[in-house]
Coordinates of C-alpha atoms in Angstrom, one line a residue:
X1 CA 226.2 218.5 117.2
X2 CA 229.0 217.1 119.5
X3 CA 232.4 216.1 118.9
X4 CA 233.7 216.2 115.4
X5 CA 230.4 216.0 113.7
X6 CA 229.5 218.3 111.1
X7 CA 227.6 221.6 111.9
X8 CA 223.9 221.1 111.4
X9 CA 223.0 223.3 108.3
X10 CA 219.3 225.1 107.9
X11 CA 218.2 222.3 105.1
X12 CA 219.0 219.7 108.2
X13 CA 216.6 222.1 110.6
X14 CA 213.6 222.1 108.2
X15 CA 214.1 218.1 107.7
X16 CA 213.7 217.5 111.3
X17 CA 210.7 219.9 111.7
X18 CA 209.4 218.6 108.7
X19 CA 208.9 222.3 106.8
X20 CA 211.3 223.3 103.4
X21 CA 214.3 225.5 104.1
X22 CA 212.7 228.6 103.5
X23 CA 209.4 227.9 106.1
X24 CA 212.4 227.4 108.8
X25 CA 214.1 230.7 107.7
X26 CA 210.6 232.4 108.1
X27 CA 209.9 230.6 111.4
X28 CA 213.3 231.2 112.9
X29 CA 213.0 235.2 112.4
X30 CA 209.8 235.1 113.5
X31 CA 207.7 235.5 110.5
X32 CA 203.9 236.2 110.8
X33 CA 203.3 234.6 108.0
X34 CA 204.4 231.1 109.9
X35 CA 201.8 229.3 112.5
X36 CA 203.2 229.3 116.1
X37 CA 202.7 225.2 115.7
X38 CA 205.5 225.5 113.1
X39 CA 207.3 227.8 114.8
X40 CA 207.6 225.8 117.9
X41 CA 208.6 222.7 115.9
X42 CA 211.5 224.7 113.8
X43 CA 212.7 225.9 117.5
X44 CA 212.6 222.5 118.5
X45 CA 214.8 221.3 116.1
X46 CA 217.6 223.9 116.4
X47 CA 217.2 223.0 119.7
X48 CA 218.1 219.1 119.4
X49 CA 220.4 220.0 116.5
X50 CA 222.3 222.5 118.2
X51 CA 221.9 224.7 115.3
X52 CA 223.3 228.3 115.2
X53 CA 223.3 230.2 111.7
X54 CA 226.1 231.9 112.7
X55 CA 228.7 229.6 111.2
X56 CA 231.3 230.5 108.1
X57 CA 230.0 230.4 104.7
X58 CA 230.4 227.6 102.3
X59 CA 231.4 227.8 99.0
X60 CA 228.9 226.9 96.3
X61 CA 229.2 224.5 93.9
X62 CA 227.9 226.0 90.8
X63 CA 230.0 228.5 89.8
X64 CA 227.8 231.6 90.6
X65 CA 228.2 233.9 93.5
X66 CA 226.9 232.9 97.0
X67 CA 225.9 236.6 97.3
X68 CA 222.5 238.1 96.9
X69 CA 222.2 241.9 95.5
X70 CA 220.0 244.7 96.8
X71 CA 219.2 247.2 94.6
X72 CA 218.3 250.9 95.8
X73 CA 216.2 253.2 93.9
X74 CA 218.1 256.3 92.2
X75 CA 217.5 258.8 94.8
X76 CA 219.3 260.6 97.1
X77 CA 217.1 261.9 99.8
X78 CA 214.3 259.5 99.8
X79 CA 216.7 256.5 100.6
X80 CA 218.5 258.5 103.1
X81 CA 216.0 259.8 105.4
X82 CA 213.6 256.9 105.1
X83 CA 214.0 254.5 107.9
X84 CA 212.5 252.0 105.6
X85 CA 214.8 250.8 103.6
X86 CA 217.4 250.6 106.5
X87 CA 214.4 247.7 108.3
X88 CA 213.6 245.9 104.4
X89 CA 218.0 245.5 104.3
X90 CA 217.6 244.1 107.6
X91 CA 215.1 241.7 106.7
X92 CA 217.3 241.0 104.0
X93 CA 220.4 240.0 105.5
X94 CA 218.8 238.0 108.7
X95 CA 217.3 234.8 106.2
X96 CA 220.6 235.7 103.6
X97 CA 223.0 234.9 107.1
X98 CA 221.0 232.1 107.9
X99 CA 221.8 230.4 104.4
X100 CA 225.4 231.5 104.2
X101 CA 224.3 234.3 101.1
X102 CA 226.4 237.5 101.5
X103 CA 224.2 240.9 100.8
X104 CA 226.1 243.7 98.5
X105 CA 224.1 246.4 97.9
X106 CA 223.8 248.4 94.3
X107 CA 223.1 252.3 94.9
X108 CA 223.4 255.4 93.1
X109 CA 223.1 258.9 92.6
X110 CA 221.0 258.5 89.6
X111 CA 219.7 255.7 87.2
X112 CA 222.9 255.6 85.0
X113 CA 224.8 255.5 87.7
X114 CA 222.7 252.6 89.8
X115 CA 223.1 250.7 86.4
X116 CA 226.8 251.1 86.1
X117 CA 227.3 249.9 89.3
X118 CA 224.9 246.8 89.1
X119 CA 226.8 245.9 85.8
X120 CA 229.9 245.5 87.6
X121 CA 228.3 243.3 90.4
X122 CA 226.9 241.0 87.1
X123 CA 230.4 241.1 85.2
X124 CA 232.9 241.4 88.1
X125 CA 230.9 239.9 91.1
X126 CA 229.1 236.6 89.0
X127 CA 225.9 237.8 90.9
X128 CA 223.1 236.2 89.3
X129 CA 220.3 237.1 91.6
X130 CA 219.1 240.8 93.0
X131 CA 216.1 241.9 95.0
X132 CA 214.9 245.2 94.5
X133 CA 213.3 247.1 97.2
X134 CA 211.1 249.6 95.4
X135 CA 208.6 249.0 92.4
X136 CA 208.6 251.6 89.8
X137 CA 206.8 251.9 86.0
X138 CA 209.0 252.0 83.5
X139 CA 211.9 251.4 85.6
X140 CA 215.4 251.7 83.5
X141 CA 216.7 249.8 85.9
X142 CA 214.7 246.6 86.1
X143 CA 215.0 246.8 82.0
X144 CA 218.3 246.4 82.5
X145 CA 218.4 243.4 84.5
X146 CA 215.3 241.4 82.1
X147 CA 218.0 241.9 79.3
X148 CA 220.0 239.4 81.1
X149 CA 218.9 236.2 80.9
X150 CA 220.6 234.0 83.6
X151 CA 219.5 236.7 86.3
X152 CA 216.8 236.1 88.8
X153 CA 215.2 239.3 90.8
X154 CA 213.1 239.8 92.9
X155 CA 210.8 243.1 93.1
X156 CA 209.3 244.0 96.7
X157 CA 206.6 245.8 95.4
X158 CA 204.0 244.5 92.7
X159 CA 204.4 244.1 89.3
X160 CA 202.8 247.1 87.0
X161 CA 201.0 245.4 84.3
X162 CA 199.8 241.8 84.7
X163 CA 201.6 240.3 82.2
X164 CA 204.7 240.9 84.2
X165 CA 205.7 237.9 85.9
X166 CA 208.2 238.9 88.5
X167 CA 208.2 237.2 91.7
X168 CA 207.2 239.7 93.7
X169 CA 207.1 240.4 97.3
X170 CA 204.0 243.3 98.6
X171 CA 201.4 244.2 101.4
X172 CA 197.9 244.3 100.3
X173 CA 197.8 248.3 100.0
X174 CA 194.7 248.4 98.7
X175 CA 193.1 246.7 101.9
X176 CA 195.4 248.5 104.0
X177 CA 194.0 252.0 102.4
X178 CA 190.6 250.3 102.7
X179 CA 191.0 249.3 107.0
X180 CA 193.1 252.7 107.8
X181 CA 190.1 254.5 106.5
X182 CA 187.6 252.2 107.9
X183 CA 189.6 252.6 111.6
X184 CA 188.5 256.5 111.7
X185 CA 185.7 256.0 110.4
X186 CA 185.0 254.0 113.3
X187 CA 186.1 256.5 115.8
X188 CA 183.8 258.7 114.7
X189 CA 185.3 260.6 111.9
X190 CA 182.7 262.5 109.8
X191 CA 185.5 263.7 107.0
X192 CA 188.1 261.9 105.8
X193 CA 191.0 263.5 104.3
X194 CA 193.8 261.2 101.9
X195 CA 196.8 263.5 102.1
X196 CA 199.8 261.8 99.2
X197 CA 202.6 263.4 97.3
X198 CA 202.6 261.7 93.8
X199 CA 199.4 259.2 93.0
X200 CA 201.4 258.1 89.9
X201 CA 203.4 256.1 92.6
X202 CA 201.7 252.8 92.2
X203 CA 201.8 252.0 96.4
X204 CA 200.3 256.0 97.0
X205 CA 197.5 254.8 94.5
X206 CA 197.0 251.7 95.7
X207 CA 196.2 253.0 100.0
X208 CA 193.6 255.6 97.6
X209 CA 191.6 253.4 95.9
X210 CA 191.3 251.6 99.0
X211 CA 190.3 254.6 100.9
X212 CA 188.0 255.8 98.3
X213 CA 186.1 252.2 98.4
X214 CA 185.6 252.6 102.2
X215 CA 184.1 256.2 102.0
X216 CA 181.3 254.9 99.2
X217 CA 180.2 252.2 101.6
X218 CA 179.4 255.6 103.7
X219 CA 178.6 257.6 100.6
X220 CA 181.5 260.3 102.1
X221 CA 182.6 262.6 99.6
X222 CA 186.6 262.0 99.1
X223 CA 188.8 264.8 100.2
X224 CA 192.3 264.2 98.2
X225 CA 195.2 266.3 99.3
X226 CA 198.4 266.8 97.7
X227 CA 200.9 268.1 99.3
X228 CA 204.5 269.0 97.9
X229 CA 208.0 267.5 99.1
X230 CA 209.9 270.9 98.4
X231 CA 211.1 272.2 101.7
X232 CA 210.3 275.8 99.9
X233 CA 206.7 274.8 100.0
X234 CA 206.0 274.7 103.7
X235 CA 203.9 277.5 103.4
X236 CA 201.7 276.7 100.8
X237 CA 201.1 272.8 102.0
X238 CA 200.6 274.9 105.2
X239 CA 198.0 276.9 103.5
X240 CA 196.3 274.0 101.2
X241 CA 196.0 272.0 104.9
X242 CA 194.3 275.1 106.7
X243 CA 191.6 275.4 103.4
X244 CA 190.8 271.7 103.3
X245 CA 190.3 271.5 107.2
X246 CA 188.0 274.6 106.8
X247 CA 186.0 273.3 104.8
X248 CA 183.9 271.1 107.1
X249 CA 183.0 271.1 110.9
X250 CA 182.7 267.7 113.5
X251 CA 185.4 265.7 113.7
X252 CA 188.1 265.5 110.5
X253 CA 190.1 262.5 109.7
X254 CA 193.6 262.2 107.8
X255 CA 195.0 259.2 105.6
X256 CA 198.7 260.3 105.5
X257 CA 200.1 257.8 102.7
X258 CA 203.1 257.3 105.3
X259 CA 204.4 258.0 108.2
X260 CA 206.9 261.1 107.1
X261 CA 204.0 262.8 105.4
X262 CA 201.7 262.4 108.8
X263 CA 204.9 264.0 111.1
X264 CA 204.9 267.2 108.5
X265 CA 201.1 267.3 108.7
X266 CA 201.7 267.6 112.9
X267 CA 204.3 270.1 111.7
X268 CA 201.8 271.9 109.5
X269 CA 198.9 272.0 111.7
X270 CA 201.5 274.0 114.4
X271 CA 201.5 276.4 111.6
X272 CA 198.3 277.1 111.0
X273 CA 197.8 277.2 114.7
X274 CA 195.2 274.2 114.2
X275 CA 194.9 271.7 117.5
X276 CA 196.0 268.2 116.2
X277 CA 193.3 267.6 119.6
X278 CA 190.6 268.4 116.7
X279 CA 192.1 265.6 113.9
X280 CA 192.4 261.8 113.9
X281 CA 195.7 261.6 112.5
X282 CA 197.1 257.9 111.0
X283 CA 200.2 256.8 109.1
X284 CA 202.2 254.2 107.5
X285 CA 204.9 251.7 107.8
X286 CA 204.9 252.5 111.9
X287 CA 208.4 253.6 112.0
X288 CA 210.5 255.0 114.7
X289 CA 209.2 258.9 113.4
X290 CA 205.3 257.6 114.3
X291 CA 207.0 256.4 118.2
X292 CA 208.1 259.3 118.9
X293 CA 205.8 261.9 117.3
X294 CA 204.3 264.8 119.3
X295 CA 201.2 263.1 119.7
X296 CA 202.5 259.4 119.0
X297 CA 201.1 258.8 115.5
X298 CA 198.9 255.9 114.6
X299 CA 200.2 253.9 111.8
X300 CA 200.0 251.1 109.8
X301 CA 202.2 248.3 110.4
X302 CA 203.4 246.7 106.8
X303 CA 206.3 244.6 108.5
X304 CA 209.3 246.0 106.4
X305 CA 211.5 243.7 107.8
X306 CA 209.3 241.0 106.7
X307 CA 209.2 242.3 103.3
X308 CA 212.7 241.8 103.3
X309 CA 213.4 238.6 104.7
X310 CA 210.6 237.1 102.4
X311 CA 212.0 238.8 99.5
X312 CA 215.0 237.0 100.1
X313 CA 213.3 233.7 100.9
X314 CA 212.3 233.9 96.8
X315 CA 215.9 235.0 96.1
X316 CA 217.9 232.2 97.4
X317 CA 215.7 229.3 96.5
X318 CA 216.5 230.4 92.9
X319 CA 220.1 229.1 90.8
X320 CA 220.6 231.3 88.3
X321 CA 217.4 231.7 86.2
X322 CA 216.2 228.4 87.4
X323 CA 213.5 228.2 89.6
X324 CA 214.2 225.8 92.7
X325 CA 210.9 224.3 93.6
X326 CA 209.3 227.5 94.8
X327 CA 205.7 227.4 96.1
X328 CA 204.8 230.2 94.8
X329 CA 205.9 233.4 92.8
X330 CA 204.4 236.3 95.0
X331 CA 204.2 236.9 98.9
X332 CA 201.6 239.0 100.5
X333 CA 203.2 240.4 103.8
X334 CA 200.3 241.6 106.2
X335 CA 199.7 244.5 108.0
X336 CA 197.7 245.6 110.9
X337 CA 197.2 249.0 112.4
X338 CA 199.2 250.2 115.6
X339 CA 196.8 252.7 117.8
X340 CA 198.3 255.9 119.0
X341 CA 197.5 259.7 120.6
X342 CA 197.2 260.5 117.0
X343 CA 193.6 259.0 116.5
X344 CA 192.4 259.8 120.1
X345 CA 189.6 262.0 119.5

């Protein structure tokens, strides 16, 4: 825009490429869920529009907050040490920039406290819309927030029972369970092994039964290990490891339900003084950890920042409990597997 004009806003981006606002907040952060055709026209048009989402916030007209709030899961160390949540905020804030939204994030030591805190944001704040980036049964939490009835949320994660209807935000687990399992199958694997910590955790059971349906294509016998996230217990997972690669000669694959749990399996293996030359190794979420893992680990890429920008894509085109036109309710982010040392064998 030259001169005095008004700064082009997103809503006058997506006009001229002929998408809705959120398609252009997708295609501008790169989105894989957005064609390159559409991509290329939403460049286009920040091009001839001169359009920088940078620019100061406006206030909003209806009386509610112009800020979107992120909600943590009640735990300490799984929050802290999981580069996860770090890329899903990310994801978060890039398409709440772009539409002037302002990101506060609710946290706490435990559940009473997360609640305490998200009251305040509600009462205080006049926040009326919330992502959360986990998905838990029975969650305190999320009872909390149905008990209001002018909030919106958003769960990244899928809904637990069917007759839920949160719009959600998720990766096919299942299928991604299904194609990890499949992928070392293929490179020659004649054992597969699912190592988890907790299969009551609905994503953990999800990557399962999609292993378990690739193994009875093959009519493979499943090899389930559980391993404990004590840091006392390094000896016995050590031990449990050792016994469940003894059982079996030829090459010996591992489903590690993410990538943390595959780096302590490398850690674990240098225990028991197995060669991780003799596994095909393979994680998820492809974080920094699998990079730089001694060998490189093979993951699975879910697109956590994708999670969150698309999360926050159903957020914003919400006002109050009112539905704004949305296309749909749910978002399936997808997820391909990164190869790595891990899975050379």
């Amino acid at each position: 825009m030259k001169g005095g004009a008004q700064m082009a806003t997103i809503k006058d981006v997506a006009k001229r490429a002929g998408v809705s606002p959120s398609t252009a907040s997708r295609a501008m952060h790169d989105s894989p869920l957005i064609s390159e055709e559409t991509k290329d026209k939403v460049r286009q048009a920040m091009k001839e529009l001169d359009y920088s989402p940078n620019f100061a916030a406006q206030n909003l007209a209806n009386q509610t907050s112009n800020t979107i709030g992120v909600i943590l899961p009640a735990r300490e160390e799984a929050v802290g040490d999981n580069p996860f949540f770090i890329q899903i905020i990310q994801g978060l804030a890039s398409i709440c920039n772009a539409h002037d939204q302002l990101v506060s994030v609710a946290s706490g030591q435990t559940t009473e406290e997360l609640i305490k805190n998200i009251e305040t944001m509600i009462k205080r704040g006049n926040i009326t819309r919330f992502v959360f980036v986990y998905s838990q049964a029975n969650d305190p939490v999320l009872e909390f927030i149905k008990q209001h009835s002018k909030i919106h949320y958003v769960v990244i994660g899928s809904p637990y029972t069917d007759k839920e209807t949160t719009c959600y935000v998720d990766n096919d687990n299942f299928k991604a369970g299904y194609d990890a399992t499949k992928f070392l199958l293929a490179k020659g694997a004649t054992r597969i092994v699912y190592a988890h910590t907790d299969l009551s955790e609905k994503v953990q059971n999800a990557r399962y039964k999609g292993y378990l349906a690739a193994l009875s294509e093959v009519n493979i016998t499943e090899s389930p290990l559980c391993l404990s996230t004590e840091r006392d217990d390094e000896i016995k997972n050590a031990k449990a490891l050792g016994q469940m690669l003894s059982k079996t000669g030829g090459k010996v694959g591992v489903v590690a339900c993410d990538d943390i749990l595959a780096i302590e399996i490398q850690h674990l293996c240098d225990i028991c003084e197995i060669e991780q030359s003799e596994l095909a190794l393979l994680g998820f979420n492809n974080s920094l950890l699998a990079k730089t893992a001694q060998p490189a680990l093979t993951s699975v890429e879910i697109f956590p920042r994708f999670l969150g920008s698309e999360a926050a894509a159903l957020a914003i085109n919400t006002k109050g409990n009112d539905k704004l036109k949305l296309e749909t309710d749910h978002i399936v982010v997808p997820h391909k597997i990164v190869e790595r040392a891990s899975t050379k064998i």
